[in-house]
Short mmCIF file of C-alpha atoms and ligand atoms in Angstrom, two decimals:
data_model
loop_
_atom_site.label_atom_id
_atom_site.label_comp_id
_atom_site.label_asym_id
_atom_site.label_seq_id
_atom_site.Cartn_x
_atom_site.Cartn_y
_atom_site.Cartn_z
CA MET A 1 -92.41 -149.55 6.97
CA SER A 2 -94.57 -146.44 6.65
CA LYS A 3 -94.01 -144.36 3.56
CA GLN A 4 -91.72 -141.42 4.24
CA PRO A 5 -92.50 -138.09 2.58
CA ALA A 6 -89.90 -136.70 0.18
CA VAL A 7 -87.31 -134.62 2.05
CA ILE A 8 -86.31 -131.15 0.88
CA CYS A 9 -82.51 -131.01 1.18
CA LEU A 10 -80.34 -127.90 1.39
CA ASP A 11 -76.59 -127.60 1.49
CA LEU A 12 -75.49 -124.20 2.80
CA GLY A 13 -71.84 -123.43 2.09
CA GLY A 14 -69.85 -120.23 2.39
CA SER A 15 -70.61 -119.29 -1.22
CA PHE A 16 -73.61 -121.33 -2.41
CA VAL A 17 -77.02 -122.80 -1.62
CA LYS A 18 -77.75 -126.19 -3.15
CA LEU A 19 -81.30 -127.59 -3.26
CA GLY A 20 -82.19 -131.25 -3.69
CA VAL A 21 -84.90 -133.78 -2.96
CA MET A 22 -84.57 -137.21 -1.37
CA ASP A 23 -87.42 -139.47 -2.47
CA ALA A 24 -89.02 -142.34 -0.58
CA GLN A 25 -86.43 -144.73 -2.09
CA GLN A 26 -83.70 -142.57 -0.51
CA GLN A 27 -82.40 -141.34 -3.85
CA LEU A 28 -81.11 -137.78 -3.89
CA THR A 29 -81.72 -135.54 -6.90
CA ILE A 30 -80.04 -132.14 -7.09
CA LEU A 31 -82.49 -129.52 -8.33
CA ASP A 32 -80.78 -126.15 -8.13
CA GLN A 33 -77.74 -124.21 -7.00
CA GLN A 34 -77.56 -120.48 -6.28
CA LYS A 35 -75.07 -118.00 -4.85
CA ILE A 36 -75.79 -117.58 -1.13
CA PRO A 37 -76.73 -114.10 0.08
CA ALA A 38 -74.26 -114.58 2.93
CA GLN A 39 -74.69 -111.17 4.55
CA SER A 40 -78.46 -110.70 4.77
CA TRP A 41 -81.04 -112.76 6.66
CA PRO A 42 -84.05 -111.34 4.70
CA ASP A 43 -82.33 -111.99 1.35
CA PHE A 44 -81.28 -115.45 2.51
CA THR A 45 -84.77 -116.50 3.63
CA ALA A 46 -86.37 -114.99 0.52
CA LEU A 47 -84.05 -117.04 -1.70
CA ILE A 48 -84.77 -120.29 0.20
CA GLY A 49 -88.52 -119.61 -0.05
CA ARG A 50 -88.27 -118.94 -3.81
CA MET A 51 -86.16 -122.04 -4.48
CA ILE A 52 -88.57 -124.34 -2.63
CA GLU A 53 -91.57 -122.69 -4.32
CA GLN A 54 -90.02 -123.15 -7.76
CA TYR A 55 -89.63 -126.91 -7.28
CA GLN A 56 -92.76 -127.48 -5.20
CA GLN A 57 -93.97 -130.29 -7.49
CA TYR A 58 -91.22 -132.48 -5.95
CA PHE A 59 -92.38 -131.93 -2.35
CA SER A 60 -95.52 -132.35 -0.27
CA ALA A 61 -96.96 -130.19 2.51
CA ASP A 62 -95.45 -132.53 5.12
CA SER A 63 -91.98 -132.68 3.50
CA PRO A 64 -89.42 -131.70 6.13
CA LEU A 65 -86.52 -129.42 5.25
CA ALA A 66 -83.14 -131.03 6.02
CA ILE A 67 -80.16 -128.68 6.04
CA SER A 68 -76.48 -129.57 5.98
CA THR A 69 -74.20 -126.62 6.65
CA ALA A 70 -70.60 -125.73 7.34
CA GLY A 71 -71.69 -124.13 10.62
CA ILE A 72 -71.98 -125.69 14.07
CA VAL A 73 -75.38 -126.00 15.77
CA SER A 74 -75.37 -125.54 19.53
CA PRO A 75 -77.09 -128.59 21.05
CA GLU A 76 -78.14 -126.42 24.01
CA SER A 77 -79.63 -123.33 22.35
CA GLY A 78 -80.05 -124.50 18.74
CA GLU A 79 -78.15 -121.38 17.66
CA MET A 80 -75.82 -121.52 14.67
CA PHE A 81 -72.15 -120.71 14.85
CA ALA A 82 -71.27 -119.83 11.25
CA SER A 83 -69.04 -116.77 11.32
CA ASN A 84 -68.39 -116.93 7.55
CA ILE A 85 -72.16 -116.79 6.82
CA PRO A 86 -73.41 -113.75 8.82
CA ALA A 87 -76.91 -114.18 7.29
CA PHE A 88 -77.67 -116.87 9.87
CA HIS A 89 -74.74 -116.70 12.30
CA GLN A 90 -76.12 -116.87 15.87
CA ARG A 91 -79.67 -117.54 14.65
CA ASN A 92 -81.81 -120.53 15.49
CA LEU A 93 -82.39 -121.86 11.97
CA ASN A 94 -84.69 -124.72 13.03
CA GLN A 95 -87.06 -122.33 14.71
CA SER A 96 -86.93 -119.22 12.54
CA LEU A 97 -86.88 -120.98 9.16
CA GLY A 98 -89.50 -123.45 10.40
CA GLU A 99 -91.87 -120.63 11.30
CA LEU A 100 -91.25 -118.78 8.04
CA LEU A 101 -91.70 -121.83 5.81
CA GLN A 102 -94.28 -123.65 7.94
CA ARG A 103 -92.26 -126.86 7.81
CA LYS A 104 -90.24 -129.00 10.14
CA VAL A 105 -86.58 -127.96 9.76
CA ILE A 106 -83.63 -130.13 10.73
CA VAL A 107 -80.21 -128.47 10.52
CA HIS A 108 -76.87 -130.07 11.23
CA ASN A 109 -73.16 -129.70 10.63
CA ASP A 110 -72.07 -130.99 7.21
CA ALA A 111 -69.20 -133.17 8.46
CA ASP A 112 -71.59 -134.91 10.87
CA CYS A 113 -74.16 -135.36 8.08
CA PHE A 114 -71.50 -136.79 5.75
CA THR A 115 -70.49 -139.27 8.45
CA LEU A 116 -74.11 -140.33 9.02
CA ALA A 117 -74.60 -140.87 5.27
CA GLU A 118 -71.47 -143.03 5.09
CA ALA A 119 -72.41 -144.97 8.23
CA LEU A 120 -75.97 -145.74 7.13
CA ALA A 121 -75.69 -146.03 3.37
CA GLY A 122 -72.03 -145.73 2.35
CA VAL A 123 -68.63 -147.27 3.07
CA GLY A 124 -69.35 -147.48 6.80
CA LYS A 125 -72.49 -149.59 6.43
CA GLY A 126 -72.39 -152.46 8.93
CA HIS A 127 -69.81 -150.76 11.17
CA LYS A 128 -70.89 -149.90 14.71
CA VAL A 129 -68.64 -146.85 15.06
CA VAL A 130 -67.70 -144.76 12.02
CA PHE A 131 -65.45 -141.73 12.04
CA GLY A 132 -65.83 -139.24 9.17
CA ALA A 133 -62.59 -137.42 8.41
CA ILE A 134 -62.95 -134.39 6.17
CA LEU A 135 -59.81 -133.50 4.25
CA GLY A 136 -61.13 -130.62 2.19
CA SER A 137 -59.54 -127.20 2.15
CA GLY A 138 -59.37 -127.65 5.94
CA VAL A 139 -59.68 -130.57 8.36
CA GLY A 140 -63.00 -131.53 9.95
CA GLY A 141 -64.80 -134.59 11.18
CA GLY A 142 -67.78 -136.32 12.68
CA LEU A 143 -68.60 -139.40 14.70
CA VAL A 144 -71.49 -141.84 14.33
CA ALA A 145 -72.16 -144.71 16.74
CA ASP A 146 -75.00 -147.22 16.36
CA GLY A 147 -76.35 -145.18 13.45
CA ARG A 148 -76.61 -141.95 15.47
CA ILE A 149 -74.56 -138.77 15.26
CA ILE A 150 -72.65 -138.07 18.47
CA THR A 151 -72.94 -134.30 18.74
CA GLY A 152 -71.36 -133.97 22.16
CA GLN A 153 -71.54 -131.07 24.53
CA ASN A 154 -70.83 -128.25 22.09
CA GLY A 155 -71.65 -129.85 18.76
CA LEU A 156 -67.90 -130.13 18.18
CA THR A 157 -67.41 -133.89 18.38
CA GLY A 158 -65.00 -135.18 15.77
CA GLU A 159 -63.11 -131.91 15.25
CA TRP A 160 -59.75 -133.65 15.11
CA GLY A 161 -58.19 -130.76 13.12
CA HIS A 162 -57.84 -128.50 16.15
CA GLY A 163 -55.80 -128.66 19.31
CA PRO A 164 -52.01 -128.49 19.77
CA ILE A 165 -51.37 -131.84 18.12
CA THR A 166 -48.94 -131.46 15.25
CA LEU A 167 -45.50 -133.01 15.54
CA THR A 168 -42.66 -130.51 15.60
CA GLU A 169 -40.12 -133.10 14.44
CA VAL A 170 -40.79 -135.65 11.72
CA ASP A 171 -38.30 -138.37 10.74
CA ILE A 172 -38.35 -139.27 7.07
CA ALA A 173 -35.74 -141.31 5.20
CA GLY A 174 -32.80 -140.46 7.44
CA GLU A 175 -33.72 -136.81 7.80
CA THR A 176 -35.30 -135.04 10.76
CA VAL A 177 -37.65 -132.29 9.57
CA ARG A 178 -38.40 -129.58 12.11
CA LEU A 179 -41.69 -127.74 11.85
CA PRO A 180 -43.04 -124.70 13.68
CA ARG A 181 -46.33 -124.96 15.52
CA GLN A 182 -48.23 -122.36 13.56
CA PRO A 183 -50.98 -120.15 14.98
CA CYS A 184 -54.51 -121.20 13.95
CA PRO A 185 -57.59 -118.96 13.55
CA CYS A 186 -59.19 -121.01 16.37
CA GLY A 187 -56.78 -119.31 18.78
CA GLN A 188 -54.42 -122.22 19.41
CA LYS A 189 -50.99 -123.03 18.03
CA GLY A 190 -50.05 -126.32 16.42
CA CYS A 191 -53.42 -127.38 14.99
CA LEU A 192 -53.45 -130.09 12.35
CA ASP A 193 -55.65 -127.77 10.31
CA SER A 194 -52.54 -125.67 9.52
CA TYR A 195 -50.94 -128.58 7.66
CA GLY A 196 -53.62 -131.22 7.15
CA GLY A 197 -56.15 -130.32 4.42
CA ALA A 198 -55.48 -129.05 0.89
CA ARG A 199 -54.77 -125.53 2.21
CA GLY A 200 -52.53 -127.08 4.88
CA LEU A 201 -50.64 -129.15 2.31
CA GLU A 202 -49.87 -125.94 0.39
CA ASN A 203 -48.75 -124.30 3.63
CA LEU A 204 -46.54 -127.30 4.46
CA HIS A 205 -44.92 -127.24 1.02
CA ARG A 206 -44.26 -123.51 1.42
CA THR A 207 -42.82 -124.05 4.90
CA LEU A 208 -40.52 -126.86 3.74
CA HIS A 209 -39.46 -125.54 0.33
CA HIS A 210 -40.36 -121.83 0.25
CA ILE A 211 -42.43 -122.44 -2.88
CA SER A 212 -46.12 -121.60 -3.33
CA MET A 213 -47.84 -124.35 -5.27
CA SER A 214 -51.44 -125.58 -5.49
CA SER A 215 -52.32 -128.79 -3.63
CA ILE A 216 -53.26 -130.35 -6.99
CA ASN A 217 -49.77 -129.66 -8.37
CA ILE A 218 -48.04 -130.86 -5.20
CA ILE A 219 -49.97 -134.14 -5.36
CA ALA A 220 -49.27 -134.47 -9.10
CA GLY A 221 -45.57 -133.92 -8.36
CA TRP A 222 -45.67 -136.59 -5.65
CA GLN A 223 -47.16 -139.07 -8.11
CA GLN A 224 -44.47 -138.15 -10.69
CA GLN A 225 -41.67 -138.75 -8.15
CA ASP A 226 -40.76 -135.06 -7.83
CA ARG A 227 -38.32 -134.98 -4.89
CA GLN A 228 -39.65 -131.87 -3.18
CA ALA A 229 -43.27 -132.98 -3.48
CA GLN A 230 -42.35 -136.43 -2.21
CA ARG A 231 -40.66 -134.90 0.82
CA THR A 232 -43.74 -132.77 1.50
CA LEU A 233 -46.11 -135.72 1.22
CA GLN A 234 -43.91 -137.93 3.42
CA VAL A 235 -44.09 -135.29 6.15
CA TRP A 236 -47.81 -134.72 5.51
CA LEU A 237 -48.59 -138.42 5.87
CA GLN A 238 -46.83 -138.48 9.25
CA LEU A 239 -48.56 -135.34 10.48
CA VAL A 240 -52.04 -136.54 9.49
CA SER A 241 -51.81 -140.27 10.20
CA GLN A 242 -50.77 -140.02 13.84
CA PRO A 243 -53.70 -137.88 15.08
CA LEU A 244 -56.03 -139.98 12.93
CA ALA A 245 -54.73 -143.21 14.48
CA TYR A 246 -55.14 -141.67 17.91
CA THR A 247 -58.70 -140.65 17.02
CA ILE A 248 -59.43 -144.25 16.03
CA ASN A 249 -58.02 -145.50 19.35
CA ILE A 250 -60.16 -143.07 21.32
CA THR A 251 -63.44 -143.47 19.43
CA GLY A 252 -63.23 -147.20 18.71
CA ALA A 253 -64.13 -146.52 15.08
CA SER A 254 -63.67 -149.58 12.90
CA LEU A 255 -63.83 -147.47 9.76
CA VAL A 256 -62.80 -143.97 8.76
CA ALA A 257 -64.74 -142.56 5.80
CA VAL A 258 -62.82 -139.70 4.23
CA GLY A 259 -64.64 -136.78 2.63
CA GLY A 260 -63.49 -133.52 1.05
CA GLY A 261 -61.39 -132.93 -2.05
CA LEU A 262 -58.35 -134.99 -0.99
CA ALA A 263 -60.58 -138.10 -0.65
CA SER A 264 -60.69 -138.30 -4.45
CA VAL A 265 -56.93 -138.94 -4.67
CA THR A 266 -56.95 -142.72 -4.33
CA PRO A 267 -53.14 -143.28 -4.03
CA LEU A 268 -53.02 -140.68 -1.27
CA MET A 269 -55.86 -142.39 0.60
CA ASN A 270 -54.10 -145.76 0.24
CA ALA A 271 -50.87 -144.26 1.58
CA LEU A 272 -52.76 -142.64 4.47
CA ASN A 273 -54.42 -145.96 5.31
CA ASP A 274 -51.01 -147.71 5.34
CA GLU A 275 -49.57 -145.07 7.70
CA VAL A 276 -52.59 -145.10 10.02
CA GLN A 277 -52.42 -148.90 10.25
CA ARG A 278 -48.84 -148.51 11.56
CA TYR A 279 -49.96 -146.29 14.42
CA VAL A 280 -53.29 -147.68 15.62
CA LEU A 281 -53.14 -149.99 18.61
CA ARG A 282 -54.75 -152.76 16.58
CA SER A 283 -54.37 -152.78 12.82
CA THR A 284 -57.04 -154.49 10.74
CA HIS A 285 -57.11 -156.79 7.73
CA HIS A 286 -59.66 -154.57 6.01
CA PRO A 287 -58.75 -150.99 5.04
CA LEU A 288 -59.38 -148.63 7.97
CA VAL A 289 -59.22 -145.38 6.05
CA VAL A 290 -61.27 -145.31 2.85
CA PRO A 291 -62.68 -142.58 0.62
CA GLY A 292 -66.38 -142.04 1.27
CA MET A 293 -69.01 -142.91 -1.32
CA PHE A 294 -70.72 -139.55 -0.94
CA ALA A 295 -67.86 -137.11 -1.35
CA HIS A 296 -70.05 -134.62 -3.24
CA ASN A 297 -73.49 -134.64 -1.66
CA GLY A 298 -72.94 -136.64 1.51
CA GLY A 299 -74.02 -133.70 3.65
CA MET A 300 -77.44 -133.49 2.01
CA ILE A 301 -77.94 -137.27 2.08
CA GLY A 302 -76.99 -137.39 5.76
CA ALA A 303 -79.26 -134.46 6.63
CA ALA A 304 -82.18 -136.20 4.88
CA LEU A 305 -81.46 -139.46 6.71
CA LEU A 306 -81.35 -137.47 9.95
CA ALA A 307 -84.78 -136.03 9.08
CA HIS A 308 -86.07 -139.62 8.70
CA GLN A 309 -84.59 -140.52 12.08
CA THR A 310 -86.30 -137.60 13.79
CA ALA A 311 -89.64 -137.98 11.94
ZN1 ZN B 1 -57.12 -124.60 15.44
#
């Protein structure tokens, strides 16, 4: 195998820029983190240039720049859709950053990058089709087949959090809970995103009990047998497990790697796996839904692996 150059890795979130390096042994080291100048393209590019310059001893002239970001990259035009980061919303980052920095730039959606990292080097290793389910503050996802990201027509493959898919009636322990299909910022009503991630769990608890509580406290209450929190989590598990089981049926994924904050709550992931196994057409002996290995920096690792693939 030819020696790969070190890869410069960036994670661009709504509030931060993280810089790292992936060495030839595919080990990621985080070097720096700064507040993102989210509103200004000149400030944004100046910061990226300064950060790379400051750590230049880690990189070589042929080191590509691999970027994982919360935005969506149009497979047709290469333009970013990142409305919460106006600095590069509707810009072609590959091209414009590449020209500015005189490097090859690879930019991809963070959920897709996370899924690639899990499929190639994490819990999905050895599986032909891996679905990455992000349960962070919202719900996102990505799909990898045969070690390649499936971007699809609009770069939206794996977005299982959107679409009119939530149940409006959930049966739990002799009770039928009725839920409204709530409007979603995507323009539809009844998206899983309204109830599915940490923000959704808080919304669900508020809808069911008229109490505002953090997702951390709701989950702690569930683990301490608090009746209201248990009711919320029973409903939540139904709402999330059915679309996830359906996603598994459609994609043929033999493993779902979960990322985002909720992935760190092991009992919740075990309960979600049990529910999903009830609803998939063919349940498995091995766990289907497991927390990913790269919950923190999976996006950067996946982006670097993608840079190797496209070298
Ligand atoms: Zn939506």
